[in-house]
Amino acid sequence: MTDSLSVRDNRTNAEYELPISDGTIRAVDLLRITADDEPLVSYDPGFVNTAACRSAITYIDGDAGILEYRGYPIEQLAEHSTHLETAYLLLNGQLPTAEELADWEHLVNTHRLLPDNVKTLIHGFRYDAHPMAMMMSAVASFHTFYRDSRNITDPEARELNIVRLIGKMPTLAAFAYRHSVGRPYVYPDDSLGYCENFLAMLFQGAEPKYEADPRLVRALEVLFILHADHEQNCSTNAVRAVASAGNDPYTSCGAGIGALFGPLHGGANEAVLRMLREIKTVDRVPEFIAGVKDGKGRLMGFGHRVYKNYDPRAKIIKHATEQVFEAVGVDNPLLKIAIELEKIALQDDYFVKRRLYPNVDFYSGLIYEALTFPPEMFTVLFAVPRTVGWLSQWQEGVTDPEAKISRPKQIYTGIRTRDYAHLGER
Ligand code: CMC
């Protein structure tokens, strides 16, 4: 077997041999195929079948429903790991030893405070501003406080600013939340772990010490692990594209937050909850499904570009949802609607034919609601752990000798050369 593709261009009768490596052809090899001096270009809106980089971080087999971080199955990490341990794994490629983990946790904890001016920045937003806008602006502003972050070729500067951002994200998310509900900010508590401290910064009231239910801490830990990375998704692609121009991690992750905000991406968890509320009762589910099939909107939390099988993260989350509901004692009618939607959709020809299964966002919103978060916070809760993935991918991108500035081609469909007409002549 020869690892190549034989191509015959019927326009010119010319024949070409394109090498195949790693199951891919190089798009630049198509430039050799020309007709009328025009090289052949591949057209792929949304990068449906284009690999934009090599990556050793996350592996997905969408048909089989497999997700692995650095080779470890997501199910095992969700069961045994913590978010910070998973972060270490994603960034460094190996699980830490006990000593490495303790040092890493300590290091992250020392970077949890925000520059004071960032509080002023958050304060400048209206009370009802979406917290994703606060997150995006604040993260983008960080490089003005940490100028060394622009030295992206310096490994020490890269490392320092990666850990800084991982440390600061929960504090920033908590401050954005407390601003939106008009409550004073709560500072990080050194005696608490990453997720426990996050819950305290979010929910601490007048009590001297906020004590989170350990079941909820674990549920958040699991959610964070599941959301930590997902190879070249829309926001990671945005991060890599911005980084490819030589940008620091803050500017790049700011772009990632913007991409994640979209309802087709991380914003879907918020959209799922709004959809369930709109459906209101289980008996209206068939009518809603009929509307979706009729083209009146999408079933949010269903379908995935890569998974054409049950999203392995959705399976784990469904289980976590039941545990959280047990912990907080909520008999949430929205969960019943979600279960009915899933049941009907999984049997319906429309969804079966298109291989549309529940994705990670289908159940995560219900957990966030049970934890009393307003829907606007849901995507923020996705952004906090995904920062780890963005940073791992940012690091891989900026150190990749094959990386180039992201600059796709286009098929020009507009008018060609014409003369400028003065105002009175139009
Ligand atoms: N409800 C109804 N129909 C759907 C849905 C849905 N959720 N998703 C896809 N389809 C249909 C779509 O209309 C199309 O049908 P047809 O072939 O008749 O035109 C077919 O399925 C293929 O859809 P597509 O839009 O070409 O697929 P895509 O890979 O470009 O889009 C997606 C993937 C996730 C954007 C899409 O499935 C979707 O909009 N889902 C709802 C939003 C959502 O839950 N997003 C979260 C994704 S997972 C987490 C994350 O990325 O953050």
XYZ file of C-alpha atoms and ligand atoms in Angstrom:
478
model
C 0.000 0.000 0.000
C 1.331 3.417 -0.944
C 0.604 6.274 1.431
C -0.533 8.660 -1.226
C -3.586 9.902 -3.047
C -3.705 9.746 -6.855
C -5.651 12.627 -8.271
C -6.650 13.211 -11.862
C -7.781 16.744 -12.687
C -10.431 16.288 -15.391
C -10.117 19.942 -16.394
C -6.526 19.445 -17.554
C -6.100 15.647 -17.580
C -3.067 16.168 -15.364
C -2.322 13.565 -12.705
C -0.910 14.206 -9.256
C 0.338 12.133 -6.386
C -0.417 13.694 -2.989
C 1.406 12.170 0.007
C -0.758 10.999 2.923
C 0.667 11.197 6.427
C -1.145 10.896 9.761
C -4.306 10.177 7.768
C -4.194 13.611 6.165
C -3.178 15.289 2.962
C -1.461 18.650 3.184
C -3.771 21.376 1.889
C -0.685 23.188 0.517
C -0.076 20.186 -1.784
C -3.305 21.136 -3.570
C -1.502 24.294 -4.709
C 0.353 22.098 -7.205
C -2.962 21.328 -8.919
C -3.607 24.225 -11.230
C -5.908 25.130 -14.112
C -5.597 28.452 -15.957
C -2.782 29.243 -13.537
C -5.231 29.097 -10.597
C -4.197 26.728 -7.814
C -6.792 24.418 -6.291
C -7.993 25.462 -2.857
C -10.015 23.462 -0.326
C -13.261 25.098 0.836
C -14.283 24.145 4.367
C -16.576 26.590 6.200
C -16.495 25.825 9.914
C -13.412 23.585 9.451
C -15.605 20.484 9.282
C -12.761 18.396 7.836
C -9.622 20.431 8.324
C -6.921 19.730 10.915
C -5.386 23.075 11.842
C -2.651 21.809 14.161
C -1.002 18.779 15.715
C -1.894 18.291 19.349
C -0.925 15.798 22.049
C -3.428 17.049 24.626
C -6.924 15.656 24.088
C -8.139 12.702 22.040
C -11.749 12.330 20.906
C -13.362 9.510 18.961
C -16.767 10.995 18.246
C -18.256 7.826 16.772
C -17.277 5.685 19.735
C -17.999 8.404 22.341
C -14.413 8.405 23.675
C -12.723 11.379 25.346
C -9.204 11.178 26.795
C -6.938 13.816 28.315
C -3.286 12.917 27.663
C -4.444 9.319 27.218
C -6.482 9.060 30.417
C -10.195 8.251 29.874
C -12.476 11.048 31.069
C -14.504 8.553 33.128
C -11.437 7.666 35.241
C -10.421 11.272 35.729
C -13.983 12.255 36.707
C -14.035 9.463 39.259
C -10.591 9.841 40.820
C -8.997 13.170 39.964
C -9.413 16.793 41.010
C -9.586 19.817 38.774
C -6.106 21.050 39.711
C -4.575 17.614 39.235
C -6.255 17.400 35.807
C -4.972 20.904 35.031
C -1.425 19.765 35.826
C -1.931 16.750 33.580
C -3.237 18.794 30.656
C -0.441 21.337 30.932
C 2.461 18.984 31.599
C 1.425 15.741 29.920
C 1.805 13.581 33.052
C -0.060 13.151 36.317
C 1.866 14.815 39.161
C 3.526 12.961 42.029
C 2.142 13.756 45.490
C 4.899 16.333 46.018
C 4.414 17.917 42.600
C 0.678 18.144 43.195
C 1.118 19.809 46.592
C 3.556 22.355 45.096
C 1.237 22.992 42.156
C -1.822 23.527 44.372
C 0.166 25.878 46.567
C 1.425 27.796 43.544
C -2.070 28.216 42.078
C -3.379 29.343 45.458
C -0.770 32.083 45.705
C -2.132 33.635 42.512
C -5.800 33.898 43.393
C -5.954 37.630 44.169
C -6.975 40.129 41.490
C -5.234 43.452 40.854
C -7.301 46.140 42.612
C -7.966 47.983 39.352
C -9.814 44.920 38.068
C -12.359 45.423 40.835
C -12.837 48.962 39.550
C -13.273 47.559 36.055
C -15.989 45.141 37.223
C -17.565 47.931 39.229
C -17.871 49.988 36.036
C -20.371 47.513 34.572
C -24.103 48.025 35.030
C -25.675 45.818 37.708
C -27.419 43.731 35.008
C -24.417 43.322 32.689
C -23.816 39.768 31.541
C -20.948 38.319 33.615
C -19.338 36.873 30.455
C -18.722 40.470 29.304
C -17.038 41.217 32.640
C -14.942 38.060 32.338
C -13.868 38.819 28.803
C -12.879 42.419 29.540
C -11.102 41.610 32.790
C -9.101 38.704 31.344
C -8.111 40.808 28.328
C -6.979 43.572 30.717
C -4.631 41.276 32.667
C -1.737 41.680 30.265
C -1.620 45.375 31.208
C -0.864 44.334 34.802
C 1.445 41.465 33.906
C 3.573 42.890 31.119
C 5.935 39.902 31.157
C 3.063 37.870 29.679
C 3.864 39.381 26.288
C 7.255 37.572 26.328
C 5.718 34.447 24.906
C 9.075 32.985 23.883
C 10.282 32.975 27.498
C 9.329 29.627 29.134
C 9.388 31.117 32.645
C 7.083 33.967 31.673
C 4.756 31.493 29.981
C 4.607 29.289 33.051
C 4.076 32.166 35.467
C 1.235 33.699 33.493
C -0.468 30.355 32.958
C -0.584 29.712 36.691
C -1.645 33.296 37.347
C -4.690 32.961 35.128
C -5.705 29.562 36.525
C -5.469 31.045 40.026
C -7.441 34.176 39.195
C -10.322 32.781 37.126
C -12.498 31.610 40.056
C -11.929 34.890 41.908
C -12.864 36.859 38.821
C -15.962 34.721 38.189
C -17.039 35.096 41.828
C -16.523 38.865 41.759
C -18.505 39.155 38.509
C -21.313 37.141 40.098
C -21.349 39.143 43.327
C -21.347 42.382 41.369
C -24.420 41.224 39.450
C -26.288 40.348 42.661
C -25.095 43.474 44.498
C -23.155 41.688 47.221
C -19.669 42.560 48.564
C -16.721 40.630 47.183
C -15.345 37.713 49.187
C -11.596 37.183 49.061
C -9.915 33.795 48.625
C -9.436 31.721 51.760
C -6.030 30.034 51.915
C -7.342 27.127 53.946
C -9.719 26.010 51.179
C -9.136 23.993 48.012
C -9.794 25.356 44.510
C -13.476 24.377 44.144
C -14.379 24.767 47.817
C -12.872 28.225 47.866
C -14.744 29.109 44.682
C -18.056 28.157 46.291
C -17.147 30.221 49.374
C -16.273 33.294 47.269
C -19.602 32.905 45.473
C -21.959 32.131 48.312
C -20.449 33.359 51.596
C -23.076 35.369 53.472
C -23.017 36.835 56.963
C -21.801 33.572 58.531
C -18.196 33.698 59.873
C -17.100 30.752 57.728
C -18.926 29.344 54.720
C -18.972 25.583 54.748
C -19.755 23.973 51.431
C -21.508 20.608 51.306
C -18.705 18.155 50.334
C -21.067 16.509 47.813
C -21.430 19.844 46.041
C -17.677 20.450 46.122
C -17.164 17.059 44.489
C -19.901 17.735 41.901
C -18.204 21.015 40.955
C -14.842 19.260 40.821
C -16.331 16.688 38.385
C -17.960 19.386 36.262
C -14.653 21.248 36.093
C -12.763 18.099 35.043
C -15.326 17.378 32.302
C -15.091 20.915 30.950
C -11.313 21.320 31.175
C -10.495 20.648 27.522
C -12.113 19.453 24.329
C -9.443 19.690 21.619
C -10.080 22.104 18.726
C -13.552 23.383 19.637
C -14.715 26.872 18.642
C -13.248 28.762 21.619
C -9.959 26.844 21.580
C -9.667 27.559 17.898
C -10.241 31.246 18.707
C -7.520 31.107 21.385
C -5.075 29.431 19.004
C -5.900 31.870 16.190
C -5.303 34.921 18.386
C -2.164 33.323 19.864
C -0.861 32.619 16.351
C -0.386 36.366 15.884
C 2.082 36.301 18.806
C -0.323 37.136 21.610
C -0.070 36.595 25.353
C -2.337 34.096 27.179
C -4.679 36.791 28.530
C -5.419 38.378 25.146
C -5.810 34.908 23.642
C -8.085 33.562 26.407
C -10.150 36.772 26.260
C -10.983 35.767 22.675
C -11.789 32.249 23.896
C -14.284 33.649 26.404
C -15.968 35.591 23.598
C -16.302 32.460 21.462
C -17.547 30.374 24.382
C -20.316 32.912 25.080
C -22.144 31.915 21.869
C -25.349 29.840 22.289
C -24.074 27.204 19.844
C -21.020 26.677 22.052
C -20.712 27.253 25.824
C -23.799 29.468 25.904
C -25.882 26.355 25.181
C -26.153 25.461 28.888
C -27.895 28.779 29.549
C -30.058 28.237 26.454
C -31.051 24.734 27.650
C -32.424 26.116 30.872
C -34.369 28.851 29.103
C -35.752 26.193 26.738
C -36.875 23.943 29.625
C -38.557 26.892 31.309
C -40.310 27.772 28.072
C -41.608 24.198 27.697
C -42.907 24.470 31.293
C -44.553 21.026 31.638
C -43.764 17.470 30.600
C -46.977 17.161 28.554
C -45.786 19.959 26.237
C -42.611 18.077 25.267
C -44.079 16.355 22.138
C -45.348 19.705 20.852
C -41.903 21.249 21.392
C -40.149 18.362 19.604
C -42.580 18.715 16.684
C -41.672 22.429 16.485
C -37.934 21.618 16.380
C -38.506 19.120 13.566
C -40.486 21.804 11.788
C -37.467 24.083 11.853
C -38.727 26.315 14.699
C -35.430 26.391 16.578
C -33.073 23.709 17.843
C -33.201 21.299 20.700
C -30.520 22.996 22.775
C -28.032 20.681 24.476
C -28.380 18.172 21.634
C -26.018 17.482 18.764
C -22.294 17.914 18.439
C -19.838 18.530 15.643
C -17.649 15.655 16.793
C -19.823 13.298 18.846
C -22.163 11.267 16.694
C -22.853 9.124 19.713
C -23.760 9.882 23.343
C -21.327 12.570 24.594
C -19.357 10.703 27.314
C -19.421 13.854 29.434
C -23.241 13.964 29.317
C -23.406 10.448 30.802
C -21.232 11.473 33.753
C -23.131 14.721 34.237
C -26.498 12.992 34.224
C -25.310 10.890 37.133
C -23.848 13.955 38.929
C -27.174 15.776 38.433
C -29.027 13.102 40.366
C -26.438 13.307 43.185
C -26.611 17.104 43.383
C -30.396 17.033 43.483
C -30.203 14.548 46.322
C -27.712 16.787 48.185
C -29.728 19.986 47.850
C -33.051 18.186 48.225
C -34.591 19.623 45.073
C -37.308 17.858 43.181
C -36.828 19.979 40.091
C -39.668 19.737 37.532
C -37.215 20.884 34.849
C -35.265 17.635 35.315
C -38.429 15.700 34.469
C -38.856 17.767 31.295
C -35.195 17.162 30.396
C -35.544 13.397 30.899
C -38.709 13.304 28.784
C -37.065 15.388 26.030
C -34.110 13.037 25.981
C -36.349 9.955 25.925
C -38.443 11.197 23.010
C -35.543 12.626 21.036
C -33.482 9.433 21.320
C -36.324 7.475 19.709
C -37.356 10.025 17.118
C -36.306 9.449 13.528
C -35.298 13.080 12.985
C -32.706 12.940 15.781
C -31.694 9.310 15.215
C -30.996 9.869 11.495
C -28.891 12.937 12.212
C -27.174 11.183 15.111
C -28.115 13.909 17.570
C -27.457 12.928 21.190
C -27.404 14.934 24.417
C -24.155 16.885 24.805
C -22.363 18.189 27.890
C -24.647 21.216 28.143
C -27.902 19.284 28.352
C -27.642 18.485 32.059
C -24.965 20.887 33.329
C -27.445 23.789 33.422
C -29.710 21.822 35.748
C -26.845 21.278 38.181
C -25.942 24.950 38.082
C -29.546 25.874 38.738
C -29.754 23.461 41.655
C -26.654 25.203 43.021
C -28.764 28.427 42.810
C -26.774 30.098 40.037
C -28.689 32.452 37.749
C -28.565 31.269 34.075
C -26.168 34.098 33.129
C -23.539 32.442 35.313
C -23.702 29.068 33.565
C -21.263 29.865 30.784
C -18.943 31.540 33.290
C -18.863 28.204 35.121
C -17.756 26.641 31.841
C -15.131 29.338 31.206
C -13.380 28.836 34.566
C -12.314 25.209 33.957
C -11.953 25.582 30.165
C -9.255 28.184 30.848
C -6.991 25.241 31.686
C -7.597 23.740 28.236
C -7.164 27.090 26.503
C -3.851 27.634 28.294
C -2.594 24.124 27.498
C -3.490 24.660 23.850
C -2.074 28.204 23.868
C 1.215 26.844 25.219
C 1.280 24.050 22.658
C 0.457 26.483 19.854
C 3.053 29.115 20.674
C 5.806 26.503 21.028
C 4.853 24.531 17.889
C 7.603 24.880 15.266
C 5.043 24.155 12.515
C 2.590 26.849 13.684
C 1.856 29.789 11.418
C -0.310 32.848 11.796
C -3.950 31.767 11.255
C -5.015 33.194 7.977
C -7.562 31.215 5.947
C -8.350 31.835 2.305
C -11.713 32.901 0.889
C -13.742 32.410 -2.256
C -14.356 35.950 -3.394
C -18.003 36.397 -4.442
C -18.133 40.189 -4.763
C -17.904 42.588 -7.694
C -14.506 43.039 -9.341
C -12.727 46.245 -10.300
C -15.017 49.229 -10.963
C -14.547 53.005 -10.931
C -15.425 55.136 -7.934
C -18.614 57.148 -8.563
C -18.863 60.590 -6.967
C -21.869 61.294 -4.711
C -23.918 63.156 -7.326
C -23.380 60.389 -9.875
C -24.849 57.462 -7.847
N -31.716 20.393 17.208
C -32.305 20.120 16.016
N -31.643 19.853 14.887
C -30.307 19.856 14.952
C -29.610 20.120 16.150
C -30.371 20.390 17.308
N -29.770 20.646 18.479
N -28.279 20.059 15.925
C -28.130 19.764 14.621
N -29.357 19.636 14.036
C -29.632 19.259 12.646
C -29.363 20.401 11.687
O -30.533 21.188 11.502
C -28.914 19.668 10.457
O -30.060 19.143 9.859
P -30.183 19.081 8.214
O -29.109 18.114 7.808
O -31.555 18.629 7.957
O -29.905 20.477 7.753
C -28.125 18.489 10.995
O -28.684 18.252 12.301
C -26.617 18.767 11.126
O -26.446 19.947 11.898
P -25.265 20.992 11.705
O -25.706 22.325 12.207
O -24.766 20.914 10.306
O -24.167 20.357 12.657
P -22.871 21.094 13.206
O -21.880 20.043 13.453
O -22.466 22.220 12.324
O -23.373 21.752 14.571
C -23.906 22.085 16.832
C -23.102 21.254 15.825
C -23.457 21.700 18.253
C -23.625 23.570 16.636
C -25.421 21.769 16.643
O -25.693 20.412 16.869
C -26.303 22.633 17.553
O -26.632 23.772 17.194
N -26.707 22.109 18.756
C -27.496 22.903 19.682
C -26.578 23.833 20.470
C -25.766 23.091 21.495
O -26.268 22.276 22.266
N -24.462 23.417 21.534
C -23.515 22.832 22.499
C -22.484 21.990 21.827
S -21.545 20.985 22.977
C -20.681 22.002 24.009
C -19.916 23.085 23.379
O -19.421 23.031 22.255
O -19.736 24.075 24.065
